[in-house]
């Protein structure tokens, strides 16, 4: 047992225990269930702040590490630890969860929509207890995924989070919720099964070379990645490529990367707004995080080999997602395709394998979480008021609900990466980092920026401006609870837009360590800068050479 306080284990246990408590409350105590869920997420936020403050960017790569023997015969340990990337993503999760609980306060109070789209029995509302208990379970599993330093432990929770997500989507979504939930589950289970084969293969390789000691293999991420970096673990190139593809396939589905993305639009369209944010702002980030932590560090040579292919797929995803967003008639589906485009930027930054690209990609994970949460939740408030998610049913909202329209505009401008708002800095870093190694990809990726301006501004123009359409006049402005949900998200978008340094200071040491392990150096400029007088002399005498 470690000598220090097990902060990360407590952070994982608190929402899990809170979920069990909420589920065990008497059926009639709906308000109590909500309050307990909110209290647990606030306590988790306090713990996340403490862990972030305790983390030292100048210290060891992995800090607050814990390791307890679990399945001794296979070398499996309950091993947790955070680097700069993991700690900021845990903080993102902890910040968003109380916001999502408040935003979803009444989502389980209303009758379930039938499969034919009609309202269910008003006397039979859905289970508030199950809804919030499942949300807390997902939070616990996401925290473990960001902190796990045992590959087997990571795999278990990477897969286990599918179970509560399946019930959140299928039990509390729209008319096509069952289809969306099954599609979500099947896609991600397929990825997980392929990854399991790669996990077993990696263990066999470490066992054959006695990396775990005593003739055993090991699932210790830190030990294996160090052995790979030092050359102690020699993996056959063909086997390394196969294992990389096994891991990457699962992460590409979770992320989601084109063409493995098709489950996301259905899921986000049918899920409640809070659950949709849970998917795209937290669960999907596990996929992009894992690309950094597992693919690049465990299989550096294979990562370099497949990097051009992955960057190409990411660029296609950027443009594809943006183009399809432009043509959508459903507000939530439009936002889903914007997320596919944004995940393309994140993955492109990761596989550009430059310090700017990695820093930008990690910062993008944070900023995308806040911007998408703001846009989706405000859109959810709007859809609930109107009773429709079809863009054509709106118009003139800013005249009857100016605060709602104003916050929707800020969230939309953040989504298109307007300078001064948080996503701009991360997108700029990703483009710089990509352009320095893959110029053509960087150029094509900028098309996504132009299309983003189109789909966001057209969405705002069609829903918020112009004459007030029939049915819109009844829309009320944001109430106090909704303002409490939206205000911190808008504030974070503004603050991180002008001062992202605190996050970058925490992230950059881990980024530099990853780049070193992959043995990639930032490309040097091809045209060195020379003093003007030397350039003039060269131009004058160039014909005499």
XYZ file of C-alpha atoms in Angstrom:
545
model
C 0.000 0.000 0.000
C 1.194 3.497 -0.801
C 2.077 5.876 1.989
C 0.111 8.879 0.755
C -3.625 9.488 0.780
C -5.327 7.629 -2.129
C -6.873 10.709 -3.722
C -7.613 9.069 -7.068
C -9.240 5.978 -5.578
C -11.455 8.209 -3.446
C -12.346 10.249 -6.540
C -13.389 7.051 -8.301
C -15.251 5.644 -5.306
C -17.237 8.768 -4.391
C -19.525 8.994 -7.467
C -19.838 5.203 -7.572
C -20.999 5.104 -3.940
C -23.172 8.163 -4.577
C -24.836 6.375 -7.476
C -25.619 3.370 -5.289
C -27.029 5.672 -2.596
C -29.256 7.521 -5.064
C -30.547 4.234 -6.483
C -31.334 2.938 -2.982
C -33.417 5.944 -1.909
C -37.199 5.431 -1.538
C -39.051 5.726 -4.852
C -41.045 8.748 -3.739
C -37.981 10.807 -2.770
C -37.358 12.240 -6.221
C -36.172 15.650 -5.029
C -33.889 14.034 -2.454
C -32.347 11.861 -5.189
C -31.560 14.964 -7.231
C -30.084 16.806 -4.271
C -27.889 13.861 -3.299
C -26.627 13.555 -6.882
C -25.832 17.276 -6.967
C -24.071 17.123 -3.599
C -21.936 14.164 -4.739
C -20.863 15.944 -7.940
C -19.989 19.098 -5.988
C -17.919 17.050 -3.525
C -16.193 15.393 -6.507
C -15.417 18.846 -7.888
C -13.765 19.810 -4.596
C -11.619 16.671 -4.756
C -10.687 17.394 -8.377
C -9.590 20.912 -7.458
C -7.463 19.533 -4.608
C -5.822 16.972 -6.936
C -5.159 19.665 -9.539
C -3.609 21.996 -6.973
C -1.460 19.181 -5.562
C -0.206 18.260 -9.028
C 3.197 19.792 -9.785
C 3.977 20.404 -13.495
C 7.682 20.382 -12.606
C 7.480 17.059 -10.776
C 7.379 13.463 -11.983
C 5.379 12.593 -15.083
C 2.878 10.523 -13.072
C 1.905 11.782 -9.642
C -0.392 10.677 -6.793
C 0.288 7.133 -7.971
C -1.348 4.151 -6.280
C -0.745 0.473 -6.891
C -2.428 -2.448 -5.136
C -2.156 -6.052 -6.235
C -5.446 -7.235 -7.696
C -5.095 -10.389 -9.846
C -1.622 -11.520 -8.849
C -1.405 -14.512 -11.191
C -1.745 -12.200 -14.221
C 0.161 -9.229 -12.836
C -2.944 -7.033 -12.708
C -2.841 -4.122 -10.246
C -5.325 -1.469 -9.203
C -2.893 1.184 -10.386
C -3.768 4.853 -10.752
C -1.763 7.986 -11.447
C -2.197 11.267 -13.287
C 0.007 13.223 -15.623
C -0.721 16.774 -16.778
C -3.094 15.604 -19.489
C -5.046 13.262 -17.246
C -5.425 15.747 -14.411
C -6.948 18.498 -16.582
C -9.394 16.025 -18.146
C -10.455 14.817 -14.706
C -10.984 18.459 -13.759
C -13.092 18.956 -16.919
C -15.238 15.976 -15.910
C -15.683 17.242 -12.367
C -16.595 20.775 -13.509
C -19.181 19.566 -16.011
C -20.979 17.018 -13.822
C -22.782 19.364 -11.388
C -23.710 21.529 -14.376
C -25.198 18.491 -16.124
C -27.112 17.450 -13.012
C -28.680 20.915 -12.766
C -29.368 21.055 -16.495
C -31.069 17.621 -16.336
C -33.071 18.458 -13.219
C -36.452 17.735 -14.854
C -35.376 15.369 -17.650
C -36.618 12.269 -15.831
C -39.749 13.920 -14.399
C -41.666 14.029 -17.655
C -43.411 10.974 -19.128
C -41.364 8.847 -21.501
C -41.863 9.492 -25.208
C -43.274 6.409 -26.944
C -41.552 4.856 -29.943
C -44.183 6.434 -32.211
C -43.195 9.891 -30.926
C -46.326 10.449 -28.808
C -46.288 11.226 -25.084
C -46.510 8.408 -22.599
C -48.774 8.063 -19.585
C -48.521 11.268 -17.534
C -49.087 9.271 -14.369
C -45.988 7.158 -15.000
C -42.885 9.370 -15.093
C -39.476 7.818 -15.604
C -37.171 6.876 -12.745
C -35.350 9.940 -11.457
C -33.281 7.716 -9.179
C -32.016 5.543 -12.044
C -31.248 8.536 -14.234
C -28.985 10.306 -11.761
C -27.484 7.094 -10.401
C -26.413 6.122 -13.919
C -24.897 9.557 -14.518
C -22.805 9.204 -11.356
C -21.671 5.731 -12.423
C -20.467 7.132 -15.732
C -18.533 9.862 -13.923
C -16.758 7.271 -11.755
C -15.758 5.193 -14.783
C -14.534 8.192 -16.766
C -12.352 9.295 -13.835
C -10.788 5.830 -13.594
C -10.175 5.802 -17.363
C -8.266 9.094 -17.157
C -6.222 7.899 -14.159
C -5.578 4.191 -14.835
C -1.927 3.230 -15.222
C -2.728 -0.479 -15.531
C -3.733 -1.371 -19.091
C -6.149 -4.085 -17.941
C -7.873 -1.758 -15.468
C -8.219 0.869 -18.185
C -9.760 -1.695 -20.532
C -12.319 -2.835 -17.945
C -13.612 0.669 -17.276
C -13.305 1.714 -20.930
C -15.823 -1.047 -21.678
C -17.872 -0.920 -18.474
C -18.978 2.675 -19.060
C -20.967 1.426 -22.056
C -23.499 -0.208 -19.711
C -24.775 2.886 -17.866
C -24.527 4.907 -21.098
C -26.709 2.345 -22.889
C -29.446 2.688 -20.279
C -29.188 6.493 -20.187
C -29.645 6.678 -23.955
C -32.188 3.883 -24.337
C -34.193 4.628 -21.214
C -34.448 8.403 -21.277
C -34.112 9.506 -24.888
C -36.446 10.386 -27.753
C -38.691 8.278 -29.932
C -35.791 6.434 -31.611
C -33.844 5.969 -28.386
C -33.688 2.157 -28.550
C -32.186 2.213 -32.041
C -29.634 4.837 -31.004
C -28.713 2.971 -27.810
C -28.234 -0.373 -29.574
C -26.153 1.269 -32.315
C -23.998 2.999 -29.699
C -23.493 -0.260 -27.810
C -22.738 -2.466 -30.819
C -20.226 -0.084 -32.362
C -18.333 0.381 -29.115
C -18.490 -3.286 -28.134
C -16.974 -4.225 -31.483
C -14.119 -1.800 -30.883
C -13.629 -3.153 -27.386
C -13.439 -6.770 -28.551
C -10.758 -5.932 -31.089
C -8.859 -4.004 -28.424
C -9.087 -6.968 -26.030
C -7.208 -9.136 -28.531
C -4.491 -6.458 -28.732
C -4.312 -6.198 -24.918
C -3.820 -9.968 -24.622
C -1.183 -9.906 -27.365
C 0.737 -7.142 -25.585
C 0.680 -9.137 -22.342
C 2.048 -12.201 -24.149
C 4.885 -10.130 -25.617
C 5.827 -8.753 -22.189
C 5.638 -12.260 -20.693
C 7.907 -13.726 -23.368
C 10.520 -11.093 -22.547
C 9.894 -11.280 -18.764
C 9.120 -7.557 -18.474
C 6.917 -8.243 -15.460
C 9.593 -10.268 -13.675
C 9.365 -13.811 -12.323
C 8.493 -15.076 -15.774
C 5.318 -13.005 -15.921
C 3.986 -10.410 -18.272
C 2.671 -7.094 -17.047
C -0.139 -4.638 -17.693
C 1.782 -1.811 -16.010
C 1.550 1.088 -18.479
C 4.465 3.006 -16.979
C 6.727 -0.056 -16.913
C 5.846 -1.141 -20.454
C 6.160 2.330 -21.972
C 9.573 2.767 -20.321
C 10.667 -0.626 -21.648
C 9.527 0.353 -25.140
C 11.312 3.714 -24.980
C 14.582 2.179 -23.716
C 14.544 -0.711 -26.170
C 14.254 -3.285 -23.375
C 10.965 -4.490 -24.872
C 11.537 -5.552 -28.464
C 8.263 -5.913 -30.369
C 8.212 -7.409 -33.834
C 7.273 -4.577 -36.280
C 4.361 -6.535 -37.769
C 3.051 -7.418 -34.304
C 3.423 -3.801 -33.163
C 1.392 -2.576 -36.123
C -1.319 -5.154 -35.468
C -1.549 -4.211 -31.777
C -1.579 -0.513 -32.621
C -4.489 -1.075 -34.998
C -6.338 -3.052 -32.312
C -6.055 -0.250 -29.785
C -6.618 2.483 -32.366
C -9.759 0.840 -33.764
C -11.446 0.982 -30.359
C -10.322 4.550 -29.699
C -11.338 5.725 -33.189
C -14.882 4.461 -32.590
C -15.064 6.059 -29.165
C -13.565 9.385 -30.330
C -15.271 9.206 -32.996
C -13.051 9.369 -36.084
C -14.467 9.231 -39.608
C -15.594 6.693 -40.902
C -16.301 5.104 -37.488
C -18.501 8.015 -36.429
C -21.989 7.044 -37.583
C -23.282 6.124 -34.128
C -22.739 9.649 -32.758
C -25.399 11.673 -34.677
C -28.136 9.178 -33.737
C -26.998 9.065 -30.115
C -26.809 12.833 -29.649
C -30.115 13.402 -31.445
C -32.079 10.896 -29.366
C -30.401 11.377 -25.958
C -31.486 14.063 -23.532
C -29.291 17.196 -23.754
C -27.468 16.356 -20.522
C -26.716 12.799 -21.641
C -25.644 14.064 -25.070
C -23.101 16.309 -23.324
C -22.019 13.370 -21.188
C -21.278 11.438 -24.387
C -19.462 14.040 -26.437
C -17.769 16.134 -23.734
C -16.611 13.326 -21.433
C -17.004 9.746 -22.688
C -15.688 10.482 -26.186
C -12.683 12.289 -24.689
C -11.551 8.960 -23.255
C -10.916 7.870 -26.853
C -8.737 10.839 -27.810
C -6.946 10.753 -24.443
C -6.180 7.055 -24.937
C -4.633 7.745 -28.335
C -2.091 9.961 -26.587
C -1.477 7.732 -23.600
C -1.600 4.236 -25.112
C -1.175 4.296 -28.900
C 1.729 6.731 -29.044
C 3.616 5.547 -25.974
C 3.164 1.778 -26.327
C 3.537 1.615 -30.108
C 5.652 4.629 -31.156
C 6.993 3.143 -34.403
C 3.590 1.959 -35.560
C 2.121 5.347 -34.596
C 4.629 7.084 -36.868
C 3.907 4.616 -39.663
C 0.141 5.142 -39.549
C 0.220 8.860 -38.698
C -0.269 10.063 -42.320
C -3.315 7.779 -42.687
C -4.852 8.928 -39.396
C -4.221 12.598 -40.235
C -5.901 12.064 -43.601
C -8.962 10.485 -41.952
C -9.055 13.347 -39.441
C -9.038 15.970 -42.209
C -11.839 14.118 -44.001
C -13.768 14.112 -40.716
C -13.239 17.857 -40.281
C -14.648 18.691 -43.695
C -17.279 15.925 -43.748
C -18.694 16.866 -40.337
C -18.809 20.555 -41.223
C -20.465 19.963 -44.606
C -23.165 17.746 -43.130
C -23.757 20.241 -40.320
C -24.537 22.919 -42.907
C -27.348 20.823 -44.381
C -29.073 19.691 -41.176
C -32.679 20.570 -40.307
C -32.459 19.189 -36.729
C -30.689 21.377 -34.155
C -29.225 18.524 -32.117
C -28.132 16.610 -35.190
C -26.385 19.734 -36.473
C -24.462 20.014 -33.200
C -23.545 16.317 -33.441
C -21.901 16.833 -36.822
C -20.018 19.865 -35.515
C -18.541 17.578 -32.858
C -17.387 15.105 -35.506
C -15.585 18.005 -37.201
C -14.041 19.154 -33.915
C -12.853 15.653 -33.017
C -11.136 15.636 -36.394
C -9.089 18.649 -35.272
C -8.198 16.939 -31.987
C -7.062 13.707 -33.641
C -5.182 15.599 -36.346
C -3.267 17.479 -33.636
C -2.412 14.233 -31.843
C -1.016 12.473 -34.910
C 0.791 15.528 -36.231
C 3.213 14.552 -33.433
C 4.457 18.045 -32.704
C 4.489 19.828 -29.359
C 2.110 22.507 -30.662
C -0.212 19.851 -32.073
C -0.313 17.845 -28.841
C -0.752 20.910 -26.633
C -3.467 22.206 -28.927
C -5.233 18.835 -29.060
C -5.290 18.509 -25.267
C -6.483 22.092 -24.845
C -9.088 21.414 -27.540
C -10.452 18.497 -25.493
C -11.067 20.908 -22.626
C -12.432 23.774 -24.704
C -14.627 21.543 -26.849
C -16.103 20.115 -23.663
C -17.166 23.551 -22.442
C -18.292 24.961 -25.810
C -20.321 21.904 -26.804
C -21.851 21.682 -23.328
C -22.951 25.321 -23.565
C -24.392 24.970 -27.073
C -26.159 21.653 -26.428
C -27.648 22.626 -23.077
C -28.935 25.984 -24.312
C -30.333 24.255 -27.402
C -31.986 21.753 -25.046
C -33.658 24.550 -23.085
C -34.884 26.013 -26.379
C -36.186 22.681 -27.699
C -38.009 21.930 -24.439
C -39.807 25.287 -24.570
C -40.886 24.941 -28.192
C -41.528 21.195 -28.168
C -39.577 20.783 -31.404
C -35.968 20.386 -32.496
C -36.622 21.289 -36.135
C -34.832 24.496 -37.149
C -37.732 25.605 -39.379
C -40.056 25.759 -36.351
C -38.038 28.614 -34.845
C -37.571 32.271 -35.680
C -37.447 35.537 -33.775
C -36.439 33.941 -30.462
C -34.215 36.904 -29.564
C -37.305 39.121 -29.378
C -39.069 36.982 -26.766
C -36.048 35.471 -24.939
C -33.068 37.807 -25.340
C -30.867 36.198 -22.662
C -31.377 32.732 -24.138
C -30.574 34.070 -27.605
C -27.515 35.968 -26.368
C -25.982 32.990 -24.590
C -26.768 30.792 -27.605
C -24.860 33.262 -29.776
C -21.796 33.217 -27.498
C -21.814 29.404 -27.422
C -22.176 29.316 -31.215
C -19.324 31.775 -31.723
C -17.160 29.621 -29.452
C -18.056 26.607 -31.598
C -16.775 28.391 -34.714
C -13.581 29.298 -32.780
C -13.990 33.058 -32.748
C -10.814 34.791 -31.467
C -11.241 35.731 -27.822
C -13.187 32.564 -27.008
C -11.561 29.379 -25.709
C -11.629 27.049 -28.767
C -9.720 29.566 -30.921
C -6.416 29.090 -29.079
C -6.572 25.303 -29.237
C -7.595 25.222 -32.891
C -4.821 27.670 -33.767
C -2.219 25.510 -31.999
C -3.473 22.365 -33.748
C -3.263 24.039 -37.167
C 0.256 25.367 -36.496
C 1.415 21.987 -35.219
C -0.107 20.177 -38.186
C 1.062 22.621 -40.856
C 4.676 22.341 -39.717
C 4.686 18.600 -40.544
C 1.755 18.049 -42.927
C 1.298 21.228 -44.927
C -1.419 19.917 -47.241
C -3.467 18.552 -44.332
C -3.151 21.884 -42.514
C -4.386 23.777 -45.564
C -7.390 21.502 -46.119
C -8.279 21.586 -42.415
C -8.769 25.351 -42.607
C -11.794 24.682 -44.829
C -13.506 23.426 -41.685
C -13.105 26.870 -40.114
C -14.911 28.535 -43.024
C -17.725 25.991 -42.946
C -18.042 26.384 -39.164
C -18.798 30.070 -39.590
C -21.465 29.131 -42.134
C -23.339 26.505 -40.118
C -23.235 28.436 -36.841
C -24.300 31.815 -38.213
C -27.002 30.321 -40.431
C -28.356 28.366 -37.431
C -28.491 31.540 -35.337
C -30.050 33.560 -38.147
C -32.804 30.985 -38.758
C -33.700 30.386 -35.123
C -33.084 33.683 -33.350
C -33.621 36.524 -35.825
C -36.468 37.632 -38.082
C -40.189 37.737 -37.266
C -41.521 35.706 -34.360
C -42.919 32.454 -35.740
C -46.139 30.886 -34.526
C -45.483 28.920 -31.352
C -42.290 30.831 -30.548
C -44.128 33.655 -28.783
C -44.746 31.333 -25.801
C -41.020 30.743 -25.246
C -39.811 32.120 -21.916
C -36.332 33.354 -21.140
C -33.830 31.442 -19.024
C -34.849 30.962 -15.405
C -32.538 31.112 -12.399
C -31.579 27.415 -12.494
C -30.780 27.603 -16.180
C -28.730 30.759 -15.702
C -26.713 28.941 -13.028
C -26.082 26.194 -15.606
C -25.075 28.513 -18.434
C -23.141 31.253 -16.599
C -20.059 29.199 -15.577
C -19.754 27.744 -19.086
C -19.838 31.185 -20.710
C -17.363 32.485 -18.115
C -14.950 29.611 -18.789
C -15.157 30.177 -22.546
C -14.231 33.817 -22.036
C -11.468 33.268 -19.465
C -9.773 30.421 -21.327
C -10.090 32.399 -24.531
C -7.803 35.138 -23.236
C -5.727 33.246 -20.663
C -5.178 29.525 -21.408
C -1.723 29.570 -19.775
C -2.670 27.726 -16.540
C -3.854 24.679 -18.484
C -0.959 24.760 -20.959
C 1.551 24.989 -18.092
C 0.152 21.761 -16.641
C -0.173 19.966 -19.970
C 3.101 20.861 -21.703
C 5.544 18.725 -19.630
C 3.492 15.595 -20.372
C 3.286 16.593 -24.037
C 7.062 17.021 -24.273
C 7.621 13.659 -22.589
C 5.280 11.950 -25.054
C 7.020 13.564 -28.030
C 10.376 12.382 -26.668
C 9.149 8.804 -26.241
C 7.848 8.757 -29.808
C 11.243 10.109 -30.875
C 9.770 12.939 -32.876
C 11.271 16.414 -33.070
C 9.361 19.469 -34.169
C 10.131 20.165 -37.856
C 12.599 22.965 -38.488
C 11.722 25.852 -40.831
C 12.790 25.032 -44.398
C 13.734 28.638 -45.213
C 16.094 30.024 -42.574
C 15.767 33.704 -41.762
C 18.865 35.677 -42.797
C 19.739 39.327 -42.219
C 18.386 41.672 -44.882
C 21.841 42.844 -46.006
C 22.967 39.245 -46.606
C 19.838 38.523 -48.602
C 20.413 41.691 -50.678
C 24.025 40.694 -51.380
C 22.945 37.210 -52.398
C 20.348 38.628 -54.775
C 22.864 41.117 -56.254
C 25.671 38.635 -56.869
C 23.571 35.593 -57.485
C 24.203 35.718 -61.231
C 28.006 35.537 -60.758
C 27.923 32.248 -58.866
